[in-house]
Amino acid sequence: MVSGWRGDPRIWRRGLVVAALAVVLALVMLLHARIPNRIGNLGSLTETFLPWLGLLVPLLLLLALVRRSATALIAVVLPAAVWLNLFGGLLTDKTVGGGDLTVATHNVNADNPDPSGTARDVAASGADVLALEELNPSAVPVYERALASTYRYHSVQGTVGLWSKYPMTGVRAVDIKLGWTRAMRATVTTPEGQVAFYVAHLPSVRVKLEAGFTARQRDKSANALGEAISHEPLKRKVLLGDLNGTMNDRSLNGVTSQMRSTQGAAGSGFGFSWPASFPMARIDQIMVQGIEPVTSWTLPRTGSDHLPIAARVSLATGS
């Protein structure tokens, strides 16, 4: 096909619109942090689904070939290079062996039709410490019974809970400025020493035609959670939960600026967790500080609209 372009003087003049779109796409991905949030939180909305912008690259490539445009073909290289720079590292398998502790988290969905089965499924992951979010008060006894044989210690604070094979102390609710409890912390005494565990379920966000990406309460709660974690006296910290936002979302900087994502550090692929039927974003997170992630993965679907996620970490080699 390309050989047929030789001698065609219009290959540089055709496809200028496609070339312009490629440049715009590259700029959106490269400068996503500059997209303002003043109007409908457009910046956060873009950052939530930022990886999916890469799907436009092959489309633009196809249009460039159809238009027989050398200009467009060269321009398409720009967004391809930007996307690979942003997300290429997630495509490689960074998992390693070893580790001291397996942790897992799952937004179980308040309307889950099978809480007992969901509990058994996530316990089967082998997690030493398990966090559950969006616990319906009427279903809490079901989860407690289903998990009792695996986890000797547990605490439920509001709509979030933490189950552990190791002793838990210093359990308390964490105020994330909601007026009701959707976050907690506890000290888990592992064989390698004490670790501070935080469990959080940040407020949901909505995409509305008239209001855009509405996330004001989520952002306020994220800042409060980040403040609480920053004042944690223990050096080794783990955050488990549904943050209703991705690692790219600037509005979660209060948390993401001080902790590492296990998926980004030791996972394979994007690890999308929501919606369970067709995962498009990783809004459920396992994050650590002073701890080294060794592997991170997504668990099979349960009766929830989220996928559970898990990670194995090394407590002895944390930095």
XYZ file of C-alpha atoms in Angstrom:
319
model
C 0.000 0.000 0.000
C 2.725 2.454 0.992
C 4.669 1.791 -2.200
C 1.689 3.181 -4.095
C 2.194 6.525 -2.387
C 5.546 7.157 -4.051
C 5.420 10.005 -6.452
C 2.097 11.244 -5.040
C 2.695 14.939 -4.217
C -0.463 15.106 -2.086
C 0.603 12.661 0.613
C 1.849 15.605 2.671
C -1.244 17.747 2.068
C -3.915 15.122 2.741
C -5.101 14.110 6.185
C -4.381 17.397 7.920
C -7.518 17.024 10.066
C -6.416 13.553 11.176
C -2.965 14.928 11.962
C -4.476 17.770 13.977
C -6.614 15.306 15.968
C -3.525 13.221 16.705
C -1.693 16.271 18.029
C -4.683 17.264 20.182
C -4.902 13.725 21.597
C -1.202 13.770 22.433
C -1.565 17.129 24.182
C -4.581 15.953 26.203
C -2.660 12.950 27.499
C 0.575 14.857 28.023
C -1.019 17.852 29.742
C -3.935 16.118 31.481
C -2.916 17.691 34.805
C -3.515 21.129 33.244
C -7.115 20.414 32.260
C -9.135 22.542 34.692
C -11.560 21.076 37.203
C -13.538 24.286 37.508
C -16.089 23.154 34.930
C -17.660 19.821 35.808
C -14.387 18.416 37.193
C -13.392 17.782 33.597
C -9.777 17.202 34.566
C -10.599 14.417 37.031
C -13.039 12.842 34.581
C -10.332 12.746 31.910
C -7.804 11.293 34.350
C -10.213 8.577 35.500
C -10.416 7.083 32.017
C -7.032 8.301 30.740
C -5.701 4.853 29.727
C -8.660 4.348 27.395
C -7.613 7.323 25.261
C -5.023 4.963 23.832
C -7.799 3.251 21.871
C -7.991 6.352 19.691
C -4.437 5.812 18.456
C -5.152 2.774 16.203
C -8.296 4.523 14.970
C -6.275 7.558 13.920
C -3.676 5.247 12.368
C -6.383 3.583 10.297
C -7.711 6.960 9.156
C -4.207 8.044 8.204
C -3.791 4.935 6.047
C -7.191 5.386 4.455
C -6.376 9.007 3.665
C -2.952 7.944 2.342
C -1.415 10.766 4.360
C 2.248 10.774 5.384
C 1.607 13.837 7.542
C -1.085 12.057 9.514
C 1.036 8.922 9.903
C 3.879 10.914 11.418
C 1.488 12.820 13.676
C -0.023 9.581 15.046
C 3.402 8.687 16.418
C 3.012 11.512 18.958
C -0.006 10.185 20.937
C 1.357 6.632 20.661
C 4.629 7.727 22.256
C 2.866 9.712 25.000
C 0.560 6.802 25.871
C 3.475 4.357 26.058
C 5.371 6.782 28.271
C 2.392 7.060 30.646
C 1.194 3.465 30.709
C 3.725 1.253 28.967
C 5.204 0.236 32.304
C 1.862 -1.235 33.385
C 1.928 -3.673 30.479
C 4.936 -5.523 31.851
C 4.758 -8.137 34.593
C 6.522 -6.698 37.658
C 5.615 -9.469 40.090
C 8.366 -11.168 42.082
C 8.364 -13.994 44.578
C 8.468 -13.876 48.343
C 6.663 -11.526 50.663
C 5.509 -11.703 54.275
C 1.864 -10.701 54.158
C -1.095 -11.066 51.795
C -3.789 -8.400 51.918
C -7.071 -8.036 50.060
C -9.924 -5.574 49.792
C -13.414 -5.730 48.351
C -16.360 -3.394 47.998
C -18.970 -6.082 48.583
C -21.963 -3.957 47.466
C -24.716 -3.237 49.981
C -27.201 -5.092 47.753
C -25.022 -8.187 47.319
C -27.395 -11.167 46.898
C -24.870 -13.670 48.290
C -22.826 -12.146 51.134
C -21.879 -15.542 52.539
C -20.535 -16.758 49.204
C -18.719 -13.476 48.636
C -17.041 -13.773 52.031
C -15.906 -17.323 51.309
C -14.580 -16.311 47.885
C -12.389 -13.491 49.164
C -11.172 -15.546 52.140
C -10.066 -18.212 49.648
C -7.546 -15.706 48.280
C -5.332 -16.558 51.234
C -5.344 -13.002 52.536
C -3.901 -12.575 56.015
C -5.703 -9.248 56.345
C -8.965 -8.539 54.556
C -10.916 -5.287 54.254
C -14.565 -5.071 53.225
C -16.431 -1.917 52.257
C -20.087 -0.995 51.741
C -21.227 -3.371 54.447
C -24.991 -3.408 54.870
C -25.648 -3.522 58.652
C -28.149 -6.339 58.172
C -25.515 -8.411 56.330
C -22.658 -7.850 58.798
C -23.564 -10.950 60.899
C -23.497 -13.042 57.724
C -19.979 -11.863 56.869
C -18.861 -12.375 60.456
C -20.084 -15.970 60.507
C -18.633 -16.788 57.093
C -15.209 -15.375 57.983
C -14.994 -16.515 61.617
C -13.150 -19.747 60.880
C -10.436 -17.963 58.862
C -9.964 -14.743 60.795
C -9.701 -14.688 64.561
C -9.723 -10.906 64.841
C -12.048 -8.397 63.242
C -13.741 -5.054 63.684
C -16.546 -3.314 61.832
C -16.752 0.463 61.987
C -19.810 1.879 60.257
C -19.905 0.414 56.749
C -16.270 -0.762 56.598
C -14.583 -3.688 58.324
C -11.194 -5.299 58.794
C -10.574 -9.028 59.335
C -7.137 -10.291 60.402
C -5.356 -13.544 61.248
C -3.142 -11.514 63.561
C -4.019 -9.466 66.664
C -5.568 -6.041 66.132
C -5.258 -3.112 68.518
C -5.821 0.632 68.354
C -9.002 0.178 66.344
C -10.923 3.382 65.733
C -13.060 5.151 63.189
C -11.398 7.753 60.959
C -13.287 10.970 60.322
C -13.386 11.674 56.582
C -15.881 14.537 56.911
C -19.029 12.646 55.943
C -21.086 12.699 59.124
C -21.086 8.900 59.307
C -18.338 6.274 59.437
C -16.822 4.984 56.188
C -13.187 4.743 57.249
C -11.191 3.115 60.047
C -7.671 2.312 61.178
C -6.141 -0.485 63.216
C -2.713 -1.707 64.257
C -2.104 -5.295 63.136
C 0.722 -7.078 64.946
C 2.232 -9.383 62.338
C 5.182 -11.772 62.869
C 7.305 -9.015 61.299
C 6.039 -6.320 63.651
C 3.272 -3.741 63.778
C 1.594 -2.339 60.681
C -1.014 0.429 60.542
C -3.999 -0.546 58.404
C -6.473 1.975 57.037
C -9.747 0.979 55.402
C -11.737 3.592 53.502
C -14.726 3.916 51.242
C -14.698 7.414 49.793
C -17.961 8.958 48.558
C -19.196 8.017 45.124
C -18.823 10.251 42.102
C -21.399 10.833 39.404
C -21.242 11.822 35.749
C -24.169 14.109 34.946
C -24.942 15.903 31.694
C -25.842 19.098 33.510
C -23.090 19.029 36.120
C -20.237 16.991 34.659
C -18.135 14.855 36.992
C -19.510 15.620 40.464
C -16.916 14.669 43.054
C -16.732 17.503 45.584
C -17.537 15.356 48.620
C -15.172 12.613 47.425
C -12.376 15.145 47.116
C -13.043 16.574 50.593
C -12.998 13.089 52.112
C -9.808 12.176 50.232
C -8.042 15.178 51.728
C -9.244 14.228 55.216
C -8.048 10.642 54.729
C -4.670 11.839 53.493
C -4.356 14.084 56.531
C -5.109 11.187 58.892
C -2.550 8.929 57.205
C 0.103 11.648 57.307
C -0.243 11.817 61.101
C 0.039 8.041 61.565
C 2.935 7.370 63.985
C 3.722 3.880 62.628
C 6.100 3.919 59.661
C 4.603 0.886 57.923
C 1.155 1.662 56.565
C -1.367 -0.081 54.307
C -4.474 1.531 52.828
C -7.221 -0.790 51.603
C -10.457 0.369 50.081
C -12.689 1.823 47.427
C -11.383 5.327 46.760
C -13.801 5.994 43.897
C -10.877 7.335 41.917
C -7.798 6.197 40.025
C -4.135 6.833 40.713
C -4.169 9.389 37.885
C -6.906 11.490 39.493
C -5.278 14.634 40.873
C -8.068 15.023 43.435
C -6.641 12.033 45.337
C -3.199 13.637 45.653
C -3.652 13.950 49.410
C -3.402 10.150 49.525
C -1.497 9.157 46.393
C 1.354 11.607 46.994
C 2.424 9.755 50.135
C 1.668 6.099 49.286
C 2.501 3.624 46.503
C 0.012 1.575 44.538
C 0.802 -2.138 44.751
C -0.575 -2.585 41.239
C 1.667 0.088 39.781
C 4.717 -1.188 41.662
C 4.288 -4.951 41.426
C 1.276 -5.808 39.283
C 0.740 -6.991 35.739
C -1.589 -4.886 33.621
C -3.975 -2.169 34.719
C -5.823 -4.210 37.346
C -9.187 -2.603 36.568
C -11.750 -3.376 39.277
C -14.985 -1.612 38.288
C -17.565 -2.322 37.019
C -17.244 -6.060 37.542
C -19.174 -6.874 34.368
C -16.690 -4.926 32.202
C -13.912 -3.360 34.291
C -12.924 0.065 32.972
C -11.136 1.704 35.905
C -9.181 0.745 39.003
C -11.048 2.669 41.680
C -10.375 0.034 44.367
C -6.870 0.443 45.708
C -4.189 -1.205 47.815
C -1.548 1.356 48.741
C 1.483 1.116 50.993
C 4.118 3.217 52.685
C 7.300 1.838 54.263
C 6.467 -1.549 52.756
C 7.649 -3.238 49.559
C 4.965 -4.684 47.215
C 6.002 -7.952 45.566
C 2.852 -8.844 43.615
C -0.632 -7.458 43.038
C -3.616 -8.984 41.266
C -7.379 -8.927 40.718
C -9.542 -11.692 42.168
C -12.458 -13.439 40.415
C -15.869 -11.820 40.341
C -18.250 -12.251 43.278
C -21.830 -11.101 43.832
C -20.638 -7.486 43.922
C -20.425 -4.861 41.193
C -16.716 -4.478 42.045
C -13.913 -7.001 41.637
C -11.905 -7.829 44.767
C -8.187 -7.103 44.605
C -5.216 -8.531 46.509
C -1.507 -7.973 46.967
C 1.441 -9.619 48.667
C 3.970 -7.378 50.361
C 7.327 -7.653 52.064
C 7.484 -6.054 55.498
C 11.162 -6.753 56.057
C 12.464 -4.860 53.014
C 10.252 -1.792 53.096
C 11.872 1.532 52.363
